[in-house]
Short mmCIF file of N, CA, C and O in Angstrom, two decimals:
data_model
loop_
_atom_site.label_atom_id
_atom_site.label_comp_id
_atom_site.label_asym_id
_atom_site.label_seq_id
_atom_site.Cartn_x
_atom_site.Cartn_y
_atom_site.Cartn_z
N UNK A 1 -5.11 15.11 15.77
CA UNK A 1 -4.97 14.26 14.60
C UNK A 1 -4.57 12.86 15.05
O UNK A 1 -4.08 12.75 16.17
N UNK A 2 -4.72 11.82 14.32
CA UNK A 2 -4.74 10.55 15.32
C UNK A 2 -3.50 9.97 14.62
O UNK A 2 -3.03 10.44 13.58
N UNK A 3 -3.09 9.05 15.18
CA UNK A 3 -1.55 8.45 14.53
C UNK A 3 -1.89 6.93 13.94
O UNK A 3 -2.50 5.97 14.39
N UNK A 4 -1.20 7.22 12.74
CA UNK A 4 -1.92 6.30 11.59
C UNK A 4 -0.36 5.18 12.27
O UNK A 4 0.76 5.58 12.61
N UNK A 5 -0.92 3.79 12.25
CA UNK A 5 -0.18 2.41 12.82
C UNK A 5 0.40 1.32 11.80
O UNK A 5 0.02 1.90 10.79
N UNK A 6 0.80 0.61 11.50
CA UNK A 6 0.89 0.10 10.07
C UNK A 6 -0.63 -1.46 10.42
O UNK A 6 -1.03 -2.30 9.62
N UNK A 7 -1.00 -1.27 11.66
CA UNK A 7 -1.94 -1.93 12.06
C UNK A 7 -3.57 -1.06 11.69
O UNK A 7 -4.60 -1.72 11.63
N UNK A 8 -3.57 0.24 11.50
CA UNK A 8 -4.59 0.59 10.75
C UNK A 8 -4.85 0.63 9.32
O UNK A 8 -5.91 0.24 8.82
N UNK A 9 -3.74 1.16 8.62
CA UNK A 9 -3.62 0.76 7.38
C UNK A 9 -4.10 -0.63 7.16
O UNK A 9 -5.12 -0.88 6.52
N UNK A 10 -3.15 -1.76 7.86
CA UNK A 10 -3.74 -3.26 7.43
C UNK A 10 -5.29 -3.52 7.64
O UNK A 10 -5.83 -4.50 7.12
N UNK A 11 -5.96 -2.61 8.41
CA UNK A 11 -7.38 -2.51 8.86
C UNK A 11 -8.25 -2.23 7.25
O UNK A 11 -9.29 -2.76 6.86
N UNK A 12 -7.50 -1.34 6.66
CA UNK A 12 -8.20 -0.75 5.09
C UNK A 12 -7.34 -1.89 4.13
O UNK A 12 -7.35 -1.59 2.94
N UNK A 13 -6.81 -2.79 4.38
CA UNK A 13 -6.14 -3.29 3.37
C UNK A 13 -7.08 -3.84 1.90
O UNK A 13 -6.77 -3.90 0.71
N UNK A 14 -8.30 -4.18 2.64
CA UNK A 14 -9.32 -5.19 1.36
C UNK A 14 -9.29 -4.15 0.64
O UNK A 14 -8.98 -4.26 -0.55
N UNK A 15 -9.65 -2.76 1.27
CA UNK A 15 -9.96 -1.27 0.18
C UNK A 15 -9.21 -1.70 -1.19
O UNK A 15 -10.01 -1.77 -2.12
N UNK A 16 -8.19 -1.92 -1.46
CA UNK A 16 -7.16 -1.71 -2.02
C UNK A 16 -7.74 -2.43 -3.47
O UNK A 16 -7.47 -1.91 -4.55
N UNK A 17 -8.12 -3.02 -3.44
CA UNK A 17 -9.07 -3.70 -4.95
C UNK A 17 -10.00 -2.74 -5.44
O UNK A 17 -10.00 -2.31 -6.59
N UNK A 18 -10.94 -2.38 -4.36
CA UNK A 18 -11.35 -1.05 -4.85
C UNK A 18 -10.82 0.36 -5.74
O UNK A 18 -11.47 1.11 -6.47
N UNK A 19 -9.62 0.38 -5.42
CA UNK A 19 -8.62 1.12 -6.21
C UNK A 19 -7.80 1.23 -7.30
O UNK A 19 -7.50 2.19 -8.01
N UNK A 20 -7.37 -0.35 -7.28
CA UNK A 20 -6.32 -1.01 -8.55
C UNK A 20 -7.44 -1.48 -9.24
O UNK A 20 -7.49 -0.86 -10.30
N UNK A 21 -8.44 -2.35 -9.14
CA UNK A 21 -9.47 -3.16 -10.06
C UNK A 21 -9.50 -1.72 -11.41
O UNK A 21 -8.97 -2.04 -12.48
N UNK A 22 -9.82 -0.95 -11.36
CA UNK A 22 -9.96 0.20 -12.66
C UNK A 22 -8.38 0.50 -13.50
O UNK A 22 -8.27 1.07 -14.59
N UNK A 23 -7.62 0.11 -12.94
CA UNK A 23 -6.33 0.62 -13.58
C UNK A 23 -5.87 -0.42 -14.31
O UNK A 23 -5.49 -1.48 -13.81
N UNK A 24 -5.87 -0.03 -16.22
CA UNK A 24 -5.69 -1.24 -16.64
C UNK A 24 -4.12 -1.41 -16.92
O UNK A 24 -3.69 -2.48 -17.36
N UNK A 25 -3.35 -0.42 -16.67
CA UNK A 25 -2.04 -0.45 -17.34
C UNK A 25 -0.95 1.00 -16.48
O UNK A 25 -0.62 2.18 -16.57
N UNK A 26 -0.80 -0.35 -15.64
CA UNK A 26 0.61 0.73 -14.52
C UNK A 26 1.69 0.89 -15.64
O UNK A 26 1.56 1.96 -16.24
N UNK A 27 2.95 -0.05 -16.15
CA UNK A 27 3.69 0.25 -16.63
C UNK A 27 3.02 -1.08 -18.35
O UNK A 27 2.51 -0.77 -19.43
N UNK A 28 3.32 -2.24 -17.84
CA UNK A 28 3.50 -3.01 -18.88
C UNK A 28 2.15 -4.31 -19.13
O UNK A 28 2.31 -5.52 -19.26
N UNK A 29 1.14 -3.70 -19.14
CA UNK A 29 -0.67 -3.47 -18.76
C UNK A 29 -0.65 -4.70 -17.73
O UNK A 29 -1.17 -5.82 -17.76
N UNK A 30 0.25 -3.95 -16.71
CA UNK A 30 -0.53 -4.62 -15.58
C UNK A 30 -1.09 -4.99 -15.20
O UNK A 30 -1.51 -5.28 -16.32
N UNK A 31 -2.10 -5.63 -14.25
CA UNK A 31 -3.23 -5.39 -13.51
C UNK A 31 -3.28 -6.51 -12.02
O UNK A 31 -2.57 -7.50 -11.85
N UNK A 32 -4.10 -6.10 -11.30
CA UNK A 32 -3.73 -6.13 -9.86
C UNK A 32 -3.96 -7.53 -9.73
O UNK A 32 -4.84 -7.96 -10.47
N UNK A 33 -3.38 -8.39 -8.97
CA UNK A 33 -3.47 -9.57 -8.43
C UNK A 33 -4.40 -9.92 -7.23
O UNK A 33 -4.74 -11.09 -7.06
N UNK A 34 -4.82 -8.94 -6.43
CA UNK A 34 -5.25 -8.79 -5.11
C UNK A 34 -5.01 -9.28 -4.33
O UNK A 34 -5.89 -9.74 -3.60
N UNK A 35 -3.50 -9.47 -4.01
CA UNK A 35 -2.43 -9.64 -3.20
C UNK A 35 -1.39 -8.39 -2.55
O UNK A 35 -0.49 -7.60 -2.85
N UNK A 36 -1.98 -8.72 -1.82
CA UNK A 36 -1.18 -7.25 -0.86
C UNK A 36 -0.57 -7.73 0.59
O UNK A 36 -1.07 -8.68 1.21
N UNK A 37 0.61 -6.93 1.08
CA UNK A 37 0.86 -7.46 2.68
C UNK A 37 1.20 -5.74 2.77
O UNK A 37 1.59 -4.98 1.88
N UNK A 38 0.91 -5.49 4.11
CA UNK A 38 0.69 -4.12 4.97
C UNK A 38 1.64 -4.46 6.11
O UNK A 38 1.12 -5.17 6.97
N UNK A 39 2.93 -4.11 6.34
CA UNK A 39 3.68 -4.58 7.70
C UNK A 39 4.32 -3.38 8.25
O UNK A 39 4.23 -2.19 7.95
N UNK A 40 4.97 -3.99 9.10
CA UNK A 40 5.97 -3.21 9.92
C UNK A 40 7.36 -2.88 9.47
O UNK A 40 8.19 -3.77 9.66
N UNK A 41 7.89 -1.46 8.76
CA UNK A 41 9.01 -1.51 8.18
C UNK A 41 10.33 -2.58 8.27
O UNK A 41 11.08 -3.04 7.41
N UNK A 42 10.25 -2.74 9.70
CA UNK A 42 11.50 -3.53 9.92
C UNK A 42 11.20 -4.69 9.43
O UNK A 42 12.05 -5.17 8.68
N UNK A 43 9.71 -5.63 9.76
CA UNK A 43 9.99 -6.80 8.66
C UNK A 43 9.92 -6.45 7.14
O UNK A 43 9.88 -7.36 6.32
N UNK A 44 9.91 -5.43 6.85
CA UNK A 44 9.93 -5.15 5.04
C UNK A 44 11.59 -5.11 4.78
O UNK A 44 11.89 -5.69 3.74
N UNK A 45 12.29 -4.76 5.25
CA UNK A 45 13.89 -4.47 5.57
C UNK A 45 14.45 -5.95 5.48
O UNK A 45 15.23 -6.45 4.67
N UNK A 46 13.76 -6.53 6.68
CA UNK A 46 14.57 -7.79 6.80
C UNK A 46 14.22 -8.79 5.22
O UNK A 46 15.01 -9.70 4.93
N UNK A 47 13.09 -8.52 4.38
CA UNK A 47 12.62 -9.37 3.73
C UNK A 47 13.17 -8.80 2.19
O UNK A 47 13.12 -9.52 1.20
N UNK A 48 13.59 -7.70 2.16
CA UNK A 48 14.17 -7.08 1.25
C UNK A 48 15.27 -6.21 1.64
O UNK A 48 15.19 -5.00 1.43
N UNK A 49 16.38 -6.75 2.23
CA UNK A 49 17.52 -6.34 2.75
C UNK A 49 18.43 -5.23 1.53
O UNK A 49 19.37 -4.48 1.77
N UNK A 50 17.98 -5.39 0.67
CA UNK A 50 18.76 -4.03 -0.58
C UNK A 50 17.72 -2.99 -0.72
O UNK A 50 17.81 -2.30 -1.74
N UNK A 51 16.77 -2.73 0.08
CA UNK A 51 16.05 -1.55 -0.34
C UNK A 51 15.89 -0.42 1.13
O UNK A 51 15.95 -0.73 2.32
N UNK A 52 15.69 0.85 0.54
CA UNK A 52 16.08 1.78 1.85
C UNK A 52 14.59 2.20 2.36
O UNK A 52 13.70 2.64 1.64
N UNK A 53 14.52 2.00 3.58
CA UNK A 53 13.06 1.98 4.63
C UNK A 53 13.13 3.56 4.84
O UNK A 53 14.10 3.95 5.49
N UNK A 54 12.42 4.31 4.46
CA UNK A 54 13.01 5.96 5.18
C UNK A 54 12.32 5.73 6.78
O UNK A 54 11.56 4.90 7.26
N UNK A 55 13.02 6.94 7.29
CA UNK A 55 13.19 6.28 8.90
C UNK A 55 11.69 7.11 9.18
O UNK A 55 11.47 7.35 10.37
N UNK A 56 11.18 7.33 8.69
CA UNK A 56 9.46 7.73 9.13
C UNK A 56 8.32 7.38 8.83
O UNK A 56 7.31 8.07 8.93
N UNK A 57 8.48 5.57 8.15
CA UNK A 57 7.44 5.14 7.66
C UNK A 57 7.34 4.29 9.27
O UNK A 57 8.11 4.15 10.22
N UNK A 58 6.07 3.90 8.99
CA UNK A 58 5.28 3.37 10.01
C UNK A 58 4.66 2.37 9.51
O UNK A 58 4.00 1.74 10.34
N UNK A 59 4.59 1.68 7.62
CA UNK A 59 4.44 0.75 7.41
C UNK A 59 4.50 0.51 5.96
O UNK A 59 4.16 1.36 5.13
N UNK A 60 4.96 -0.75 5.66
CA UNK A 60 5.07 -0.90 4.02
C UNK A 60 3.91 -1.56 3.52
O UNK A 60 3.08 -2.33 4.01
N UNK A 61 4.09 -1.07 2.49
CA UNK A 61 2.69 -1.69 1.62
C UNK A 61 3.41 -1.74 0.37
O UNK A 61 3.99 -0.91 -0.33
N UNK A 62 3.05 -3.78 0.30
CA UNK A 62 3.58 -4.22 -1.08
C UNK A 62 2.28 -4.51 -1.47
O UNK A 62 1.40 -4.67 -0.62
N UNK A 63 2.00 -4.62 -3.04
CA UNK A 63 1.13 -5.27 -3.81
C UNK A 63 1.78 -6.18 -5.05
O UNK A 63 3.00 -6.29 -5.16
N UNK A 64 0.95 -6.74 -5.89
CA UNK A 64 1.78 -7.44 -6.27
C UNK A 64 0.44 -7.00 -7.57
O UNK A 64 -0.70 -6.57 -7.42
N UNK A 65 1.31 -7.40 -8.93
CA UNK A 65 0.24 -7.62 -10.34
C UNK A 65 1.09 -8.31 -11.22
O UNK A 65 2.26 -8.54 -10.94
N UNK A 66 0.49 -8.67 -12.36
CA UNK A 66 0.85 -9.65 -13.21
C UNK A 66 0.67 -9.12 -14.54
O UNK A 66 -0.33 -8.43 -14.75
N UNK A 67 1.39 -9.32 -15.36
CA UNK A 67 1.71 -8.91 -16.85
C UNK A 67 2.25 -9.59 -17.78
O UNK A 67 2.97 -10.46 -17.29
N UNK A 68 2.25 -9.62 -19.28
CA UNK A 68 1.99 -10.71 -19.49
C UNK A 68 3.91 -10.15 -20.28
O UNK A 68 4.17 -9.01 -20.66
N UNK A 69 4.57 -10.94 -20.31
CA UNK A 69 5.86 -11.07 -21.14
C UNK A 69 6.33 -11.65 -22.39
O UNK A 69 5.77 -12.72 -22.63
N UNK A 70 6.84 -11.43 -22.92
CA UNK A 70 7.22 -12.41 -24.09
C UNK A 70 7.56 -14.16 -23.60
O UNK A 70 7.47 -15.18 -24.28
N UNK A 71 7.92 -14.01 -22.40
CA UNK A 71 8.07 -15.82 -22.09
C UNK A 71 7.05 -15.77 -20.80
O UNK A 71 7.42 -16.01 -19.65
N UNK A 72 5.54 -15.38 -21.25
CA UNK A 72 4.41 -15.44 -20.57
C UNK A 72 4.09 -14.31 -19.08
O UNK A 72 4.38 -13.17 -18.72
N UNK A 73 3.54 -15.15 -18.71
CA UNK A 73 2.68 -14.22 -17.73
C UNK A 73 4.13 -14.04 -16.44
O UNK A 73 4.92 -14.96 -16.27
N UNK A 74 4.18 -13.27 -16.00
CA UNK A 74 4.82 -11.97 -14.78
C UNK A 74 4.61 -11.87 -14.19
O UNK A 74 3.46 -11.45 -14.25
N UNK A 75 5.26 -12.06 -12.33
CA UNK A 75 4.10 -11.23 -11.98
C UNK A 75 5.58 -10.11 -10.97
O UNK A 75 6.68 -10.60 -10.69
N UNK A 76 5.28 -8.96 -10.68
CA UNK A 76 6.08 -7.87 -10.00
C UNK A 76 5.38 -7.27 -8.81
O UNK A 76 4.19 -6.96 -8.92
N UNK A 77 6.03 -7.09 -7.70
CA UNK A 77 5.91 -6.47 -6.50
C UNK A 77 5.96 -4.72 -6.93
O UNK A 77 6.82 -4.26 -7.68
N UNK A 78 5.01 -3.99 -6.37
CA UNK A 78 5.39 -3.12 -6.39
C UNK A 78 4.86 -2.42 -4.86
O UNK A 78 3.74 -2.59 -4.39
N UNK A 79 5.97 -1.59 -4.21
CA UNK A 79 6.07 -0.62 -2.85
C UNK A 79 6.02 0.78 -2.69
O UNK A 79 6.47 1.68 -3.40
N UNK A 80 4.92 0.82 -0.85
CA UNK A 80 6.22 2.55 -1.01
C UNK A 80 5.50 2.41 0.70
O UNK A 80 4.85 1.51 1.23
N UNK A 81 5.93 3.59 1.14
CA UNK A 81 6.24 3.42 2.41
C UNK A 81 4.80 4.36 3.36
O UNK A 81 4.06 5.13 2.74
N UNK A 82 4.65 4.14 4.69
CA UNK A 82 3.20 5.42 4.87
C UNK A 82 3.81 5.53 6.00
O UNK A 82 4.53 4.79 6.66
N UNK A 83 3.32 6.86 6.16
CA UNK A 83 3.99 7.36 7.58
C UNK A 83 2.92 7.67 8.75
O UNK A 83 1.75 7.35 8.56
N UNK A 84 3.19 8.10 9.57
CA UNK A 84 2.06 8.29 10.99
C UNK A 84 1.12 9.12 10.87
O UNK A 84 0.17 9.16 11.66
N UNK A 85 1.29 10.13 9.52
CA UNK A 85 0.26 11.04 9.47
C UNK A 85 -0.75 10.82 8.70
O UNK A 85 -1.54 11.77 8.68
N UNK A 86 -1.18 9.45 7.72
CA UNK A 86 -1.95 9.13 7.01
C UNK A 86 -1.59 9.60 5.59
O UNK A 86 -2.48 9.88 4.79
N UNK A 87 0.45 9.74 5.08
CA UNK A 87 0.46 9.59 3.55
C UNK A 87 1.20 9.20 3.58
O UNK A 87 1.99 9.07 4.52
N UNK A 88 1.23 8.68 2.07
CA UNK A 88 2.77 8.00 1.59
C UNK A 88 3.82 8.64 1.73
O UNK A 88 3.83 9.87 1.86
N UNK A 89 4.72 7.98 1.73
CA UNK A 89 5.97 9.10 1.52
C UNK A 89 6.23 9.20 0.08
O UNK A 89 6.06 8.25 -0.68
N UNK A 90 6.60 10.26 -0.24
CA UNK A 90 7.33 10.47 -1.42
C UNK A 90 8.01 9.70 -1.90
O UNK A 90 8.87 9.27 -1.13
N UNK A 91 8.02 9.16 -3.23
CA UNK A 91 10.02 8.67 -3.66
C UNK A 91 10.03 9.07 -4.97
O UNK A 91 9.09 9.75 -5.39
N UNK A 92 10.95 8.78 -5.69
CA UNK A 92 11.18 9.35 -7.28
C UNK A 92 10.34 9.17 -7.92
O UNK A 92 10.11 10.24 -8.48
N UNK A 93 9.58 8.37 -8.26
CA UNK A 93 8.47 7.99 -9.27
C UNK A 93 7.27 8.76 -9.34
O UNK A 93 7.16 9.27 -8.23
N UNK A 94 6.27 9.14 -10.09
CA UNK A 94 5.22 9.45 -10.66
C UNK A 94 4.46 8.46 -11.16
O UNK A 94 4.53 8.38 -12.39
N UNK A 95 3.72 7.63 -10.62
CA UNK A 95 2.63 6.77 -11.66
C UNK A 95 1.76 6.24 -11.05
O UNK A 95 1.51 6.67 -9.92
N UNK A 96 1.15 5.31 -11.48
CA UNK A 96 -0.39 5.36 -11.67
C UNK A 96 -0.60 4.40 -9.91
O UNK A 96 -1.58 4.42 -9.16
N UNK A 97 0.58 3.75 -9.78
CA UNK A 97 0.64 3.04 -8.32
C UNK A 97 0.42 4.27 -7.40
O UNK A 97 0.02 3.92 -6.28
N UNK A 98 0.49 4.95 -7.48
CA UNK A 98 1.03 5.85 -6.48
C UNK A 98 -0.40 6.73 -6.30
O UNK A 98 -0.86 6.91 -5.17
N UNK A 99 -1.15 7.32 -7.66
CA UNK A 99 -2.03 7.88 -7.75
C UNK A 99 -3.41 6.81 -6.79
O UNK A 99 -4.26 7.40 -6.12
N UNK A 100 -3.41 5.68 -6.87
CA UNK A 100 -4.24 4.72 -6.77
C UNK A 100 -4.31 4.57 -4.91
O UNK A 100 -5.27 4.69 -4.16
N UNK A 101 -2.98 4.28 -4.64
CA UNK A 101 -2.63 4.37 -3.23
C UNK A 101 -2.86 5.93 -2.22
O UNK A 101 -3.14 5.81 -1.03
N UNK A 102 -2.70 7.35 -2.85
CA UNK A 102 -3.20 8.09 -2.36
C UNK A 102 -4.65 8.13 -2.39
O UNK A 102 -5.24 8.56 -1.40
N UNK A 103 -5.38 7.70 -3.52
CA UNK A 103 -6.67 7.69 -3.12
C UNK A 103 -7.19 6.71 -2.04
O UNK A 103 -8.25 6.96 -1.47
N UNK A 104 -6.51 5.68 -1.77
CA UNK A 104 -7.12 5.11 -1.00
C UNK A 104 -6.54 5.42 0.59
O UNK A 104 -7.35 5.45 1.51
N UNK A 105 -5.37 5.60 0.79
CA UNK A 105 -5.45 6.77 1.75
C UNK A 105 -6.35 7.92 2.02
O UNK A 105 -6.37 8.46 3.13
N UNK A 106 -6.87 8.19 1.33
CA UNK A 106 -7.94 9.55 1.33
C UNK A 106 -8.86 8.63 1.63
O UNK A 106 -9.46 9.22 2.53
N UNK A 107 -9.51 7.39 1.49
CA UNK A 107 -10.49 6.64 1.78
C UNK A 107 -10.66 6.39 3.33
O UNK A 107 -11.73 6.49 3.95
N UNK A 108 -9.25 5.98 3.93
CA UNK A 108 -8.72 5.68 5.07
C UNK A 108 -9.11 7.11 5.60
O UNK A 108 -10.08 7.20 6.36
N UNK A 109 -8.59 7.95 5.33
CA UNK A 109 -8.35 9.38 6.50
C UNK A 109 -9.99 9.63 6.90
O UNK A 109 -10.41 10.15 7.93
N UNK A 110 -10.80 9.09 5.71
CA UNK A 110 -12.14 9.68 5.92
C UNK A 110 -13.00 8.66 6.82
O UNK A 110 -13.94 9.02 7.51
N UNK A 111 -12.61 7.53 6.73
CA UNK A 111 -13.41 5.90 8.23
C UNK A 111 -12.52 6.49 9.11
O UNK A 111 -13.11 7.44 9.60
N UNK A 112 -11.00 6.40 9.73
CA UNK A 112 -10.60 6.46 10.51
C UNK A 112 -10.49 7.69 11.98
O UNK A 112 -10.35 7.57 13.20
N UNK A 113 -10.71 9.11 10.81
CA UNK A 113 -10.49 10.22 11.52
C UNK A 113 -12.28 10.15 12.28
O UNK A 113 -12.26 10.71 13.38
N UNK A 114 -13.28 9.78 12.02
CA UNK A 114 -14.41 9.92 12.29
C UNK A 114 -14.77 8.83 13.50
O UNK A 114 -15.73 9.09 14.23
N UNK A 115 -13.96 7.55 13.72
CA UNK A 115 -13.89 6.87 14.60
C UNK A 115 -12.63 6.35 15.07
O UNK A 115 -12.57 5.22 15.55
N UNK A 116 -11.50 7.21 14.96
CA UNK A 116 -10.22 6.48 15.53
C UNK A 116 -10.16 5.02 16.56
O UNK A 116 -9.55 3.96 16.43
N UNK A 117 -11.11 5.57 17.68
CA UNK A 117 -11.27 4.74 18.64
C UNK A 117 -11.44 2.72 18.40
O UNK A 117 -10.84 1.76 18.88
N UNK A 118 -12.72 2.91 17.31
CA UNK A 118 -12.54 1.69 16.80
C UNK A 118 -11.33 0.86 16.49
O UNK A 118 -11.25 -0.23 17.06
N UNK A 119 -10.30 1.28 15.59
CA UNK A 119 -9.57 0.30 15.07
C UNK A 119 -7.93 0.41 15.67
O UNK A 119 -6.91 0.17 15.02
N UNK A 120 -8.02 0.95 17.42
CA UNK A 120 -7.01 0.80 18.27
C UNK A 120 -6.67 -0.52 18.53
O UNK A 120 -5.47 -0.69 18.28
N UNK A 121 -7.21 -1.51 18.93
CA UNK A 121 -6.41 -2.23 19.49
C UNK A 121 -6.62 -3.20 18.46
O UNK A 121 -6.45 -4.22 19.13
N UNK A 122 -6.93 -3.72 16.93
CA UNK A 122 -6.69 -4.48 16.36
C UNK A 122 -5.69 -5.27 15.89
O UNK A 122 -4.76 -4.67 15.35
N UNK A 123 -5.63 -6.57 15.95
CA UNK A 123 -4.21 -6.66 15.30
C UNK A 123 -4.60 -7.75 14.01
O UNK A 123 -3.73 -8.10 13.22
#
């Protein structure tokens, strides 16, 4: 099984429109910005020093969307963490971020496991 890098993930990052573009309403009718950063836990830590990194991610993935408020448009980060084996990790929540991001993990497992070799030494 090949070991997922937070440098392969960033390899599938464009995917990620592919995924959110259909979802019209995460919590407060969201919808995706197509703004995303894919890093290395420790700079996610240093850049959000109040939030807890579990010690087996291998890379964060923020996105960002916009919603509209009573004193206008919003926009909110939303995270979660992927680990070496090609899934998210778990955390408390259930929703539609989460559903969106495993599919596109499943997108990933299916380019990557068939040519690992390719997207080794990218940075």
């Amino acid at each position: 099984m090949p070991a997922y890098t937070y440098l392969i993930y960033r390899h599938f990052g464009h995917l990620l429109w592919d995924f959110f573009r259909g979802v019209k309403s995460i919590y407060k009718n969201e919808m995706y910005t197509g703004t995303y950063k894919i890093d290395m836990p420790s700079s996610f830590e240093r850049e959000h020093p109040g939030m807890t990194v579990p010690p087996n991610a291998v890379a964060a993935l923020s996105a960002w969307f916009k919603y509209d408020a009573i004193d206008g448009s919003q926009e909110i980060m939303r995270h979660c963490f992927l680990d070496s084996t090609g899934y998210r990790i778990p955390d408390q929540s259930e929703r539609p971020f989460n559903v969106c991001i495993d599919n596109w993990l499943g997108k990933i497992q299916d380019s990557y496991e068939e040519t690992p070799d390719v997207y080794e030494d990218e940075e």
